[in-house]
XYZ file of C-alpha atoms in Angstrom:
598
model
C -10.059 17.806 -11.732
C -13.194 18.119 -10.411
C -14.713 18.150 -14.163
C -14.335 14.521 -13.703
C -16.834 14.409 -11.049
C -20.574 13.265 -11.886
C -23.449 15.763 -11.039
C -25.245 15.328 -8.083
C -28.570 14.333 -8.781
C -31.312 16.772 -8.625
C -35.234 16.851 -8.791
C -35.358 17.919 -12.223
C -37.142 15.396 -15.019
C -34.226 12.735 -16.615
C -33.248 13.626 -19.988
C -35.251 11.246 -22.621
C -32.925 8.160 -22.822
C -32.029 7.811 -19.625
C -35.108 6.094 -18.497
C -33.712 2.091 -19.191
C -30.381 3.386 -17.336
C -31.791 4.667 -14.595
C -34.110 1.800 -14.027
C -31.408 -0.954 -14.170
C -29.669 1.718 -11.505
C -32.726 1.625 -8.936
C -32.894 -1.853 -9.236
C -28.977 -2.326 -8.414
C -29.814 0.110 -5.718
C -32.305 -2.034 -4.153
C -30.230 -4.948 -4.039
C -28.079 -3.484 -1.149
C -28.980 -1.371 1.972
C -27.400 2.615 2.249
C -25.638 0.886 5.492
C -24.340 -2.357 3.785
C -20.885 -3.377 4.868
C -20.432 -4.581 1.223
C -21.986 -1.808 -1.292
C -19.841 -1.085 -4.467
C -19.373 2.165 -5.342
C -20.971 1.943 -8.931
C -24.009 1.959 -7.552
C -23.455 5.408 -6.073
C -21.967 6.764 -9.646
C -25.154 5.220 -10.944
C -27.220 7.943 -8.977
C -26.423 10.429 -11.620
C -25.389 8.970 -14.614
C -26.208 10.139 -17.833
C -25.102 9.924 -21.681
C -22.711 12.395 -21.182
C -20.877 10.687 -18.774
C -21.219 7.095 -20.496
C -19.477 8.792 -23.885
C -16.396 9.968 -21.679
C -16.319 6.643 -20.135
C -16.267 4.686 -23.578
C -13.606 6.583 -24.789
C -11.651 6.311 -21.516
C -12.241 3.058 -21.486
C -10.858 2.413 -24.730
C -7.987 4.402 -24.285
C -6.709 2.446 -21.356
C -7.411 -0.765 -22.802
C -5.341 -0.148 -25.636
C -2.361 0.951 -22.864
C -3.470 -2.471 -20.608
C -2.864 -5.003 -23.985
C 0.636 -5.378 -23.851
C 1.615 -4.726 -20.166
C -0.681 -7.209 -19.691
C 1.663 -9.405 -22.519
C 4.531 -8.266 -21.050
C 3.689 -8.683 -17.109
C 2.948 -12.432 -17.538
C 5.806 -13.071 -19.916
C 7.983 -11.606 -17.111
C 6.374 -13.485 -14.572
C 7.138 -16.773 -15.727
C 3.942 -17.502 -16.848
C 2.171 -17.507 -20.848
C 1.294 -14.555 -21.797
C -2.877 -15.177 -21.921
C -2.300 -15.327 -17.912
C -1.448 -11.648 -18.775
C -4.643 -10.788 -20.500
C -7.159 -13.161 -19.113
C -5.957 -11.446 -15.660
C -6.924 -8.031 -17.014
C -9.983 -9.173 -18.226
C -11.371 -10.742 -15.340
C -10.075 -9.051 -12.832
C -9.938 -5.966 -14.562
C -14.185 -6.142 -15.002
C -14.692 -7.223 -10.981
C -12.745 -4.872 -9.536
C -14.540 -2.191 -11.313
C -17.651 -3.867 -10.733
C -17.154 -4.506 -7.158
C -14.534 -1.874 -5.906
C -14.473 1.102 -3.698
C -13.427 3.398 -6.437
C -14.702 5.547 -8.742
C -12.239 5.474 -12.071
C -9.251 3.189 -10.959
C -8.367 0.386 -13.121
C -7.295 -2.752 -12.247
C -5.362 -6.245 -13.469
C -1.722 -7.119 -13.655
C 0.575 -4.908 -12.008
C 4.307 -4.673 -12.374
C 5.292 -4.825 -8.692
C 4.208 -8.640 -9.164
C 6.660 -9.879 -11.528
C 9.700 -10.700 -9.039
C 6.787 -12.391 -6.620
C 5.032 -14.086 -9.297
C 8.283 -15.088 -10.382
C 9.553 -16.177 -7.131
C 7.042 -18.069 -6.210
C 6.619 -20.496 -9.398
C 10.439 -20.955 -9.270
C 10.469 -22.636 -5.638
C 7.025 -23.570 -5.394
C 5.385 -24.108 -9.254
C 2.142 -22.857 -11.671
C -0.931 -24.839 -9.611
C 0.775 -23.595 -6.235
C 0.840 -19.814 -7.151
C -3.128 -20.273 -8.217
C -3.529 -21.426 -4.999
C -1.528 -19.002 -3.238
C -3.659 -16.362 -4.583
C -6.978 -17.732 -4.097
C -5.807 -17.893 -0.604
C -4.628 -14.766 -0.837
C -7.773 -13.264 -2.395
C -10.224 -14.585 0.869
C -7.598 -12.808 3.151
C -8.124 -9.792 1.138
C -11.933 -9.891 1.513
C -11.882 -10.672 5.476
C -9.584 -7.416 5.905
C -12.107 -5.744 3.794
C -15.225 -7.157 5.840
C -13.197 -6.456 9.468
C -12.789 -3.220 7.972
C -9.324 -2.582 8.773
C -8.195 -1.322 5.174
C -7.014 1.788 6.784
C -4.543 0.034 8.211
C -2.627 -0.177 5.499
C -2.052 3.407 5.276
C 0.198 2.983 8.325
C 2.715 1.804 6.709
C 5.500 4.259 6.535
C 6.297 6.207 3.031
C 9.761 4.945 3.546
C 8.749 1.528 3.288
C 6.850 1.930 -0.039
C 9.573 4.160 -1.593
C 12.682 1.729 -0.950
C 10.322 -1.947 -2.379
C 9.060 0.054 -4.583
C 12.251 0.888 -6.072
C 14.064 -2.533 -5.297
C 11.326 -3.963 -7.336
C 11.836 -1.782 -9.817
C 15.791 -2.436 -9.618
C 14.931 -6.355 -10.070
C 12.515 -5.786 -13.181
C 14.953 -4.137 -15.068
C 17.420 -6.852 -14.243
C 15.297 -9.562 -15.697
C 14.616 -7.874 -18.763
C 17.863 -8.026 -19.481
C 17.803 -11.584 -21.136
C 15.697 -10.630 -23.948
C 16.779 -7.217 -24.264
C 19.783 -8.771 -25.189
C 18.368 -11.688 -26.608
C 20.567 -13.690 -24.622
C 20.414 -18.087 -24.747
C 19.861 -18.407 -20.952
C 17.177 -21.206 -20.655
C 16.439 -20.520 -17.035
C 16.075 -17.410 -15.214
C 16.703 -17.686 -11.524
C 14.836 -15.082 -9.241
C 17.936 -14.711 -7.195
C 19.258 -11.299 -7.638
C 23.313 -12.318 -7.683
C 22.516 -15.654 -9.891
C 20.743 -13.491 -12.410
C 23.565 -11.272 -12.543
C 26.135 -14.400 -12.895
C 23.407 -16.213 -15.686
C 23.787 -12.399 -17.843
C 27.952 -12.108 -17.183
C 27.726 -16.010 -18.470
C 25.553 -15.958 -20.901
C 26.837 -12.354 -23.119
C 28.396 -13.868 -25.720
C 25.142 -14.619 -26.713
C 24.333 -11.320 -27.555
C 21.809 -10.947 -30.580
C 22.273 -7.283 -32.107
C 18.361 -7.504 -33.526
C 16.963 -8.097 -30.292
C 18.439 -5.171 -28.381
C 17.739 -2.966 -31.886
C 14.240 -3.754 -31.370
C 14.163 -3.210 -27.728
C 16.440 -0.085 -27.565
C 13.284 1.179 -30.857
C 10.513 -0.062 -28.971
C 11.776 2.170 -25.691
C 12.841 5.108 -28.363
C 9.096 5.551 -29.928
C 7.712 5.388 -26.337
C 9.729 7.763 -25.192
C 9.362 10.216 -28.414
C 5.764 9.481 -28.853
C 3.705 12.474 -29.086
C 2.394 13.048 -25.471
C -0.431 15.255 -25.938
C -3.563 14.834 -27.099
C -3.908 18.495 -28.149
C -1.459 19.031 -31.196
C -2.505 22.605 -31.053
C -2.727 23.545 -34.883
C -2.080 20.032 -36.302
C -4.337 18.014 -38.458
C -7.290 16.287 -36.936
C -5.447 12.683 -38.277
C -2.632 13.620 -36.173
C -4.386 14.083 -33.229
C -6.427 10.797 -33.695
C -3.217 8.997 -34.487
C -1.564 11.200 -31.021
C -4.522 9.585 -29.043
C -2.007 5.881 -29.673
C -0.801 4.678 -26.448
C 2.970 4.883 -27.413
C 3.532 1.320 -26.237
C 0.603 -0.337 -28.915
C 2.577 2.029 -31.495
C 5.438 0.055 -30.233
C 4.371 -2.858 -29.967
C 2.921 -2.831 -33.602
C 5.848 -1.688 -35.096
C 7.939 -4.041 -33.876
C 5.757 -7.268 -34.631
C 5.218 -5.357 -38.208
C 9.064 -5.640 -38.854
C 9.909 -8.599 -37.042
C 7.447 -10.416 -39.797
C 8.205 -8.765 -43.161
C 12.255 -9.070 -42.296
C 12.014 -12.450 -40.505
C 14.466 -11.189 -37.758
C 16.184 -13.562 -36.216
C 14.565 -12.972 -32.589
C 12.214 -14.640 -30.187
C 8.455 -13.575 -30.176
C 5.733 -15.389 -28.320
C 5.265 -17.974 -31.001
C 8.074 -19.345 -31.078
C 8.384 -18.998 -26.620
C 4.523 -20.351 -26.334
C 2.986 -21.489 -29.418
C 1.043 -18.449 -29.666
C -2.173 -17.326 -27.719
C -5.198 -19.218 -27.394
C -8.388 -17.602 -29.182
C -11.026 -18.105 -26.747
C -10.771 -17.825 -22.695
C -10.183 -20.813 -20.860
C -12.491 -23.173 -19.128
C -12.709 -22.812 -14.846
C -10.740 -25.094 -13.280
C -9.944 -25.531 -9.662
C -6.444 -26.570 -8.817
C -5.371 -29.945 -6.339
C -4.631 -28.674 -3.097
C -4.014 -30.333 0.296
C -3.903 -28.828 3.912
C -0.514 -29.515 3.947
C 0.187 -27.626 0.324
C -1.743 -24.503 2.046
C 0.480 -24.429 5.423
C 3.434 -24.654 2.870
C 2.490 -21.186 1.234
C 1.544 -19.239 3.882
C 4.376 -16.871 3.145
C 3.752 -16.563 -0.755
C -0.098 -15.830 0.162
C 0.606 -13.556 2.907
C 3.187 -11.989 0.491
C 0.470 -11.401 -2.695
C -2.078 -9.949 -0.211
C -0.233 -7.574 1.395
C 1.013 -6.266 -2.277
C -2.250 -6.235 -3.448
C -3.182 -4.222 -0.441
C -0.585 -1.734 -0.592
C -0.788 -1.097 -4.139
C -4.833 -0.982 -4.544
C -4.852 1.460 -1.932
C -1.888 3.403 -3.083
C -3.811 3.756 -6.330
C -6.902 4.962 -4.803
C -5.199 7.121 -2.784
C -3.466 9.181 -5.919
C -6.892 8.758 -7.652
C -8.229 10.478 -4.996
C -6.019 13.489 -5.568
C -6.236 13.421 -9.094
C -10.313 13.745 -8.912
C -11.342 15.420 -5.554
C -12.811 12.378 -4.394
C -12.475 9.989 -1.430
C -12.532 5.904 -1.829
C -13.794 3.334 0.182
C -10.400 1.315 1.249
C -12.461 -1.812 2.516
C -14.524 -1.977 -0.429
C -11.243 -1.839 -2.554
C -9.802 -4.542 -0.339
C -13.041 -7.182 -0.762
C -13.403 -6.409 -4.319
C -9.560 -7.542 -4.951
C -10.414 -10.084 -2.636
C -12.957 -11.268 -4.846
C -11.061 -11.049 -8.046
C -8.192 -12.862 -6.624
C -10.304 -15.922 -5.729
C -11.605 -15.940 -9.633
C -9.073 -15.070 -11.335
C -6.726 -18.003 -11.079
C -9.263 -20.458 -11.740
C -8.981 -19.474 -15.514
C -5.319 -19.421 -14.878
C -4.932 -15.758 -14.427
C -2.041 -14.016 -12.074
C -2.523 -11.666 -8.772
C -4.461 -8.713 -9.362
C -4.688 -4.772 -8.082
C -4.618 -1.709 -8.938
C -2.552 0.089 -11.342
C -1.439 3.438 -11.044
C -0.282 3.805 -14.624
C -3.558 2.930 -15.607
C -5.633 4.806 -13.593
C -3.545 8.277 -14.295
C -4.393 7.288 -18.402
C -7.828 6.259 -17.213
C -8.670 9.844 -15.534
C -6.859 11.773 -18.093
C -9.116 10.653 -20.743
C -11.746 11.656 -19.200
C -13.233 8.822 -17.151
C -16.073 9.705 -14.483
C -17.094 5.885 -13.164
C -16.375 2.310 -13.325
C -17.664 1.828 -16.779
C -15.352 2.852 -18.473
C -12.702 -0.259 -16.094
C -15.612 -2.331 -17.391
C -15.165 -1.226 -21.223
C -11.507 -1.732 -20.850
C -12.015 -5.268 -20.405
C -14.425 -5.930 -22.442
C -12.121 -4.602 -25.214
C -8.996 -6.843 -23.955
C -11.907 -9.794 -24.468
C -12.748 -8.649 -27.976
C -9.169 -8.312 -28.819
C -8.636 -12.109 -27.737
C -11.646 -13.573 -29.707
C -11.155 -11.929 -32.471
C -7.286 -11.120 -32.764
C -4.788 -13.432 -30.415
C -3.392 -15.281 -33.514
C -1.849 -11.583 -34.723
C 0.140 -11.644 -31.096
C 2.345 -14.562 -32.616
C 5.020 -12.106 -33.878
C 4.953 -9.873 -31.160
C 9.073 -10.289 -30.131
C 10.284 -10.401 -26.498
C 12.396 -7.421 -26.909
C 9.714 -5.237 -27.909
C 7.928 -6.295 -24.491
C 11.308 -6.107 -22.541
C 11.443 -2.555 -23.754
C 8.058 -1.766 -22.527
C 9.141 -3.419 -19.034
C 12.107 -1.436 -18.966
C 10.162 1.767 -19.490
C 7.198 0.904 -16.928
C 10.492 0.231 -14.292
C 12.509 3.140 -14.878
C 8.905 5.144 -14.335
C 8.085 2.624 -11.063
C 11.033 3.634 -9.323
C 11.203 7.168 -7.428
C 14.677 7.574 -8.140
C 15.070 11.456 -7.001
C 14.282 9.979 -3.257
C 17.943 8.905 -3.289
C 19.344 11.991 -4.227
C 16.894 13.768 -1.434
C 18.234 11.160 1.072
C 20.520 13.974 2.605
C 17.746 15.989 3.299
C 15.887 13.229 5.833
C 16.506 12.405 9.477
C 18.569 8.772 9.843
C 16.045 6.948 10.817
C 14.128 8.202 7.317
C 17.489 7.344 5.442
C 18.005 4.030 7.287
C 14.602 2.222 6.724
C 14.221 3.114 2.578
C 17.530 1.970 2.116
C 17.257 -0.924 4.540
C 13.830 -1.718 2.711
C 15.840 -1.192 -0.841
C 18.507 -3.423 -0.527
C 16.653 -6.270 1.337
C 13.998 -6.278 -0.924
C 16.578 -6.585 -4.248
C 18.906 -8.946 -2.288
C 16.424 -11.547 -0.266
C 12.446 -10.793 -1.125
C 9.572 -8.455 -0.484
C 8.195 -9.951 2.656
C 11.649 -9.709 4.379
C 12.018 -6.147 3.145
C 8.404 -5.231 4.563
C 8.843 -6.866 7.924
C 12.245 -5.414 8.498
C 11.024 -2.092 7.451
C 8.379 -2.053 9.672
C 10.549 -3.326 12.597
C 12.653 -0.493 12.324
C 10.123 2.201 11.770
C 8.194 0.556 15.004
C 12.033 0.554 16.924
C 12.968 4.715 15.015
C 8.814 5.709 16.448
C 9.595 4.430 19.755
C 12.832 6.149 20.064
C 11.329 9.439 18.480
C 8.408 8.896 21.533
C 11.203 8.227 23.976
C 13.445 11.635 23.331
C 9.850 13.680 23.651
C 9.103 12.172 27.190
C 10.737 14.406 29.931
C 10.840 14.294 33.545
C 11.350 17.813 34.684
C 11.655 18.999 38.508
C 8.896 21.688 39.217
C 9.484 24.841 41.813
C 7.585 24.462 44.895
C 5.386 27.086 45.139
C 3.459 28.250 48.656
C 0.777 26.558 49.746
C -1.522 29.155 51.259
C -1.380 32.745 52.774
C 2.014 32.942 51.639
C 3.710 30.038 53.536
C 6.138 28.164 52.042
C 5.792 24.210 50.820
C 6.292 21.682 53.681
C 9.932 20.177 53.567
C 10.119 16.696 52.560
C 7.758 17.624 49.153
C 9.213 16.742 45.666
C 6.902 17.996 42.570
C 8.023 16.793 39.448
C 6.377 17.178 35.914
C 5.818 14.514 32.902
C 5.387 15.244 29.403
C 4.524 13.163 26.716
C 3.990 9.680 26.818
C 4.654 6.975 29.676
C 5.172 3.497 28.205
C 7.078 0.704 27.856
C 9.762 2.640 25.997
C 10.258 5.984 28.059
C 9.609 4.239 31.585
C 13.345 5.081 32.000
C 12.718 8.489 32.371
C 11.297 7.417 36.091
C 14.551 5.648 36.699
C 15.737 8.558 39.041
C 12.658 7.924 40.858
C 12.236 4.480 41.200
C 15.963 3.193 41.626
C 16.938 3.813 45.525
C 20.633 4.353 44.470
C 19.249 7.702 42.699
C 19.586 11.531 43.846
C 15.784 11.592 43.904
C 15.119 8.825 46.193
C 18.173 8.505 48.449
C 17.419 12.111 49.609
C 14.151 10.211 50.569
C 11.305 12.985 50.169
C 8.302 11.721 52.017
C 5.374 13.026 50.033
C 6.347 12.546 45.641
C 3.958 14.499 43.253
C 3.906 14.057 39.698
C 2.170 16.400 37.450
C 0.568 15.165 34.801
C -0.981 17.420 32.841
C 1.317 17.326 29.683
C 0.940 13.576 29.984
C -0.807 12.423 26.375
C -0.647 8.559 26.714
C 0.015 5.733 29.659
C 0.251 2.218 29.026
C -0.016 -0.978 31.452
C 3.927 -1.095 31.578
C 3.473 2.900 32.389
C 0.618 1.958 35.273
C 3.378 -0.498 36.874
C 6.103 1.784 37.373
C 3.967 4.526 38.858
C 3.303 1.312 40.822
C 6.581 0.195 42.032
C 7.686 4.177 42.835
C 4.259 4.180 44.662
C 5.278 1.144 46.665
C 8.630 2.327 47.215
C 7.637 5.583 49.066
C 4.891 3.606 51.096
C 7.772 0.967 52.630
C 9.657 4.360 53.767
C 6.634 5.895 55.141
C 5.750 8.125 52.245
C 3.035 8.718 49.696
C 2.920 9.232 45.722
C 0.601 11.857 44.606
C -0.676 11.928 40.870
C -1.973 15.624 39.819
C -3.904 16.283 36.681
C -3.878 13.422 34.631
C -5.674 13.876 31.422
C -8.459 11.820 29.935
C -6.469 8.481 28.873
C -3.888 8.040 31.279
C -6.702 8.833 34.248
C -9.173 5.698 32.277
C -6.222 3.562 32.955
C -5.492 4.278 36.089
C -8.697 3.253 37.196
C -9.257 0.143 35.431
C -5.817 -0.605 36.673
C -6.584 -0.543 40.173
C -4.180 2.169 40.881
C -6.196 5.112 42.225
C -7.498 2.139 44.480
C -4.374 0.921 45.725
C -2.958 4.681 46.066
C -5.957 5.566 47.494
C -8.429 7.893 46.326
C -7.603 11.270 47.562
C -3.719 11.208 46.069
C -5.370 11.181 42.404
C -6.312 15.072 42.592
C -6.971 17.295 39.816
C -4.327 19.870 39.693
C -1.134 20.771 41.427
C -2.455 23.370 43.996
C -4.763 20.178 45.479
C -1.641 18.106 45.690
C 0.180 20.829 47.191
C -2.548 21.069 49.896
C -3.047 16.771 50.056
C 0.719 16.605 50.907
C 0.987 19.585 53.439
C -2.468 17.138 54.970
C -0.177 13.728 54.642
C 2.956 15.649 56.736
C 1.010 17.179 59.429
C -0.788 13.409 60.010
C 2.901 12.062 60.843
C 5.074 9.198 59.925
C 4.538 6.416 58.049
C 1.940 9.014 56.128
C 1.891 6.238 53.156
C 1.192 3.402 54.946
């Protein structure tokens, strides 16, 4: 979609108009240095913006913030928190991020991944502590940004994402049960087999209106005209296509929850309504000893954030030919995470819903993330007292429509396709992550994609015996010569591939060959625990009077070797640079005599 893209600028005159945009744009420019470790990417869309691309980014932005207003409703209610949290979170966060981030269209605010977390964590630990775990959260964001290791986070194996990605899917659709069903359970617990006792409990408490408006507020999604073409339909009907099928939803249900007073809960009657203005800063009590109690909760929102901002940028990337800047992402949701709660707001990143509606309709910068929240803010001065009527069940259906599209279901159907070790760490990730938490499903994950890597590494190392081949004018090798060849990588995990070598009781060394070469010109990688077991073989063959010989070690392995203090210890001349040398430096060691090593 490269039509998405800006122009570059050019030399040419600036179209009458532009002068008052392209002025404030210098001066932004001016503010931070082309090198600047901190340098938002507006100010690069800024080079060549124009009209043109401020219309697209209106409309865009208007179009998404219609789609943000009630997943942001809907996030918050799920969370455990009031709804406002909901929208003052896309508001605020929504406008920094855009501001401040590394990306050119993504949009940012409350994200659906957060719900079981957010929920989680107020549960055990309360409101003020989950504003705190996110501020905390948000400054650990910005140092990863400013240490500029947001490319780390792309190490994390697909595997991972897929199977918490899916279990949180799994657990939002599980807590939407309640007022899908309109069921009288006065406290949800975020423990996946007490939610499912609380709903086996509680079903006698069904309400028939409340799962009729859920089960209509997920049918006019679903049936809601998708295009924005209509080829050959009225120009109404396209405007009216143009809808987010959630606010078509959403309006219908409020609409008939009020003129047939259905018996259902909306967020009146749950919250009082929503309050018409946005609230006042304030900075939460906290102790040292509160923050060394939610270490785990902040280290938990930050890495989400993390993985899920960058995700984002990563498919907006695709979706516009572009490339972000991952530690500009990171400090901008660092930032927003740090402001957000103080007007009581919930964790913040990017959205990949969002973002796809965002580029579709056109956007081409970060305008039109700012427009979107600028409209959320008009909506809440001038209309929160219509959300009063909005029911549950309508919002439960919208939940239950943004899971079923979180999850990547077909993965578990492709399972059979994938090595073990693929199959072994998305499920491991899965269940974990539905059963205990997030945090335990990451670390696990990563454990066993670090233990699966290893082992992969580990099969690809071999330890080969090579021919002996004659040294000159035709004469065969010296007796008492072993050659043997190494390929792939010598560390902690394959150093049992030199077992045969190193351990007297073995073939290798019990035949006792005075002179040992190793080739290692297939060699990629050598660590320290590598450099000590070429060590204790080469002090093995000295203490019977023979000598290890190392022959074309690449780049890496040859660096450490040195700064080891191997070649010194083995001596200079046995580090040679290819097998015919080491051929000739043994043939040299034998005809000096015994104890050739010593």
């Amino acid at each position: 979609m490269s039509a998405d893209r800006p122009a570059e600028p050019s030399g040419r005159r600036a179209p009458a108009g532009q002068s008052s945009l392209h002025r404030w744009r210098d001066r932004l420019s001016a503010l931070l240095p082309a090198t600047a470790p901190f340098r938002p990417r507006l100010l690069e869309c800024l080079k060549s913006y124009d009209r043109e691309h401020f219309a697209r980014d209106v409309g865009a932005g208007l179009t998404v913030g219609f789609v943000a207003l009630p997943l942001a409703l809907a996030f918050a209610i799920a969370s455990g928190l009031k709804p406002e949290a909901g929208l003052f979170t896309a508001i605020i966060a929504g406008f920094l991020i855009a501001v401040l981030g590394g990306t050119r269209v993504s949009i940012s605010g409350p994200a659906g991944a957060f719900i079981v977390i957010v929920f989680g964590i107020v549960e055990r630990y309360g409101l003020a502590n989950l504003l705190i775990a996110t501020m905390l959260a948000g400054v650990l964001l910005f140092v990863m940004g400013w240490l500029r290791i947001g490319r780390l986070i792309r190490f994390i194996p697909v595997a991972i994402v897929i199977g918490f990605t899916n279990g949180i899917a799994v657990l939002i659709i599980l807590s939407q049960l309640k007022d899908a069903f309109g069921l009288r359970i006065e406290k949800m617990s975020a423990d996946f087999f007490t939610q499912i006792g609380s709903i086996a409990a509680h079903l006698h408490t069904f309400n028939p209106y409340a799962f009729a408006i859920c089960a209509g507020a997920l049918a006019l999604i679903l049936l809601w005209p998708k295009s924005y073409a209509l080829h050959g339909a009225p120009r109404w009907k396209k405007w009216v296509a143009r809808v987010p099928g959630p606010v078509i939803a959403l309006a219908v249900a409020t609409v008939a929850v009020s003129l047939l007073q259905l018996p259902v809960e909306t967020i009146g009657s749950r919250f009082g309504g929503i309050p018409q203005s946005l609230p006042s800063v304030a900075l939460p009590d906290f102790s040292w000893t509160t923050v060394k109690q939610l270490l785990l909760p902040t280290v938990t929102i930050a890495l989400l954030v993390a993985i899920e901002s960058l995700l984002c940028a990563r498919v907006t990337d695709n979706m516009i030919d572009d490339r972000h800047d991952p530690n500009q992402e990171l400090m901008a949701a660092g930032i927003a995470n740090v402001v957000t709660p103080l007007f009581g707001g919930m964790p913040a990143t990017g959205t990949i819903a969002r973002t796809v509606t965002n580029v579709k309709s056109g956007a081409s910068s970060p305008i039109s993330g700012i427009v979107h929240a600028l409209l959320l803010l008009a909506v809440v001065l001038a209309a929160a007292p219509l959300a009063e009527n909005i029911p549950l069940a309508a919002l439960s259906g919208i939940l239950l429509f943004v899971a079923w599209n979180m999850g990547e279901w077909r993965e578990f159907a492709r399972l059979r396709n994938f090595a073990l070790t693929y199959r072994s760490t998305l499920l491991a990730t899965f269940f974990l992550t539905v059963v205990f938490d997030l945090t335990v499903a990451v670390e696990v994950g990563l454990i066993l994609s670090c233990l699966f890597f290893i082992y992969r590494i580990t099969t690809l190392t071999q330890l080969a015996p090579l021919a002996l081949a004659p040294v000159q004018d035709g004469q065969a090798p010296p007796a008492g010569v072993q050659a043997w060849k190494l390929t792939g990588a010598l560390f902690f995990g394959s150093i049992g591939k030199l077992e045969e070598l190193t351990d007297p009781a073995r073939s290798a060394v019990s035949r006792a060959p005075i002179v040992l070469i190793l080739e290692l010109s297939s060699m990629l990688a050598l660590d320290t625990t590598g450099v000590e077991t070429l060590d204790v073989l080469r002090r093995q063959l000295a203490r019977r009077g023979g000598a290890l010989l190392v022959a074309g070690a690449r780049e890496q392995p040859l660096s450490l070797l040195r700064r080891s203090g191997f070649v010194d210890r083995a001596g200079e001349s046995n580090v040679v640079a290819d097998l015919d040398q080491a051929w000739r430096r043994a043939a040299a060691l034998l005809e000096a005599g015994p104890a050739v090593g010593a």
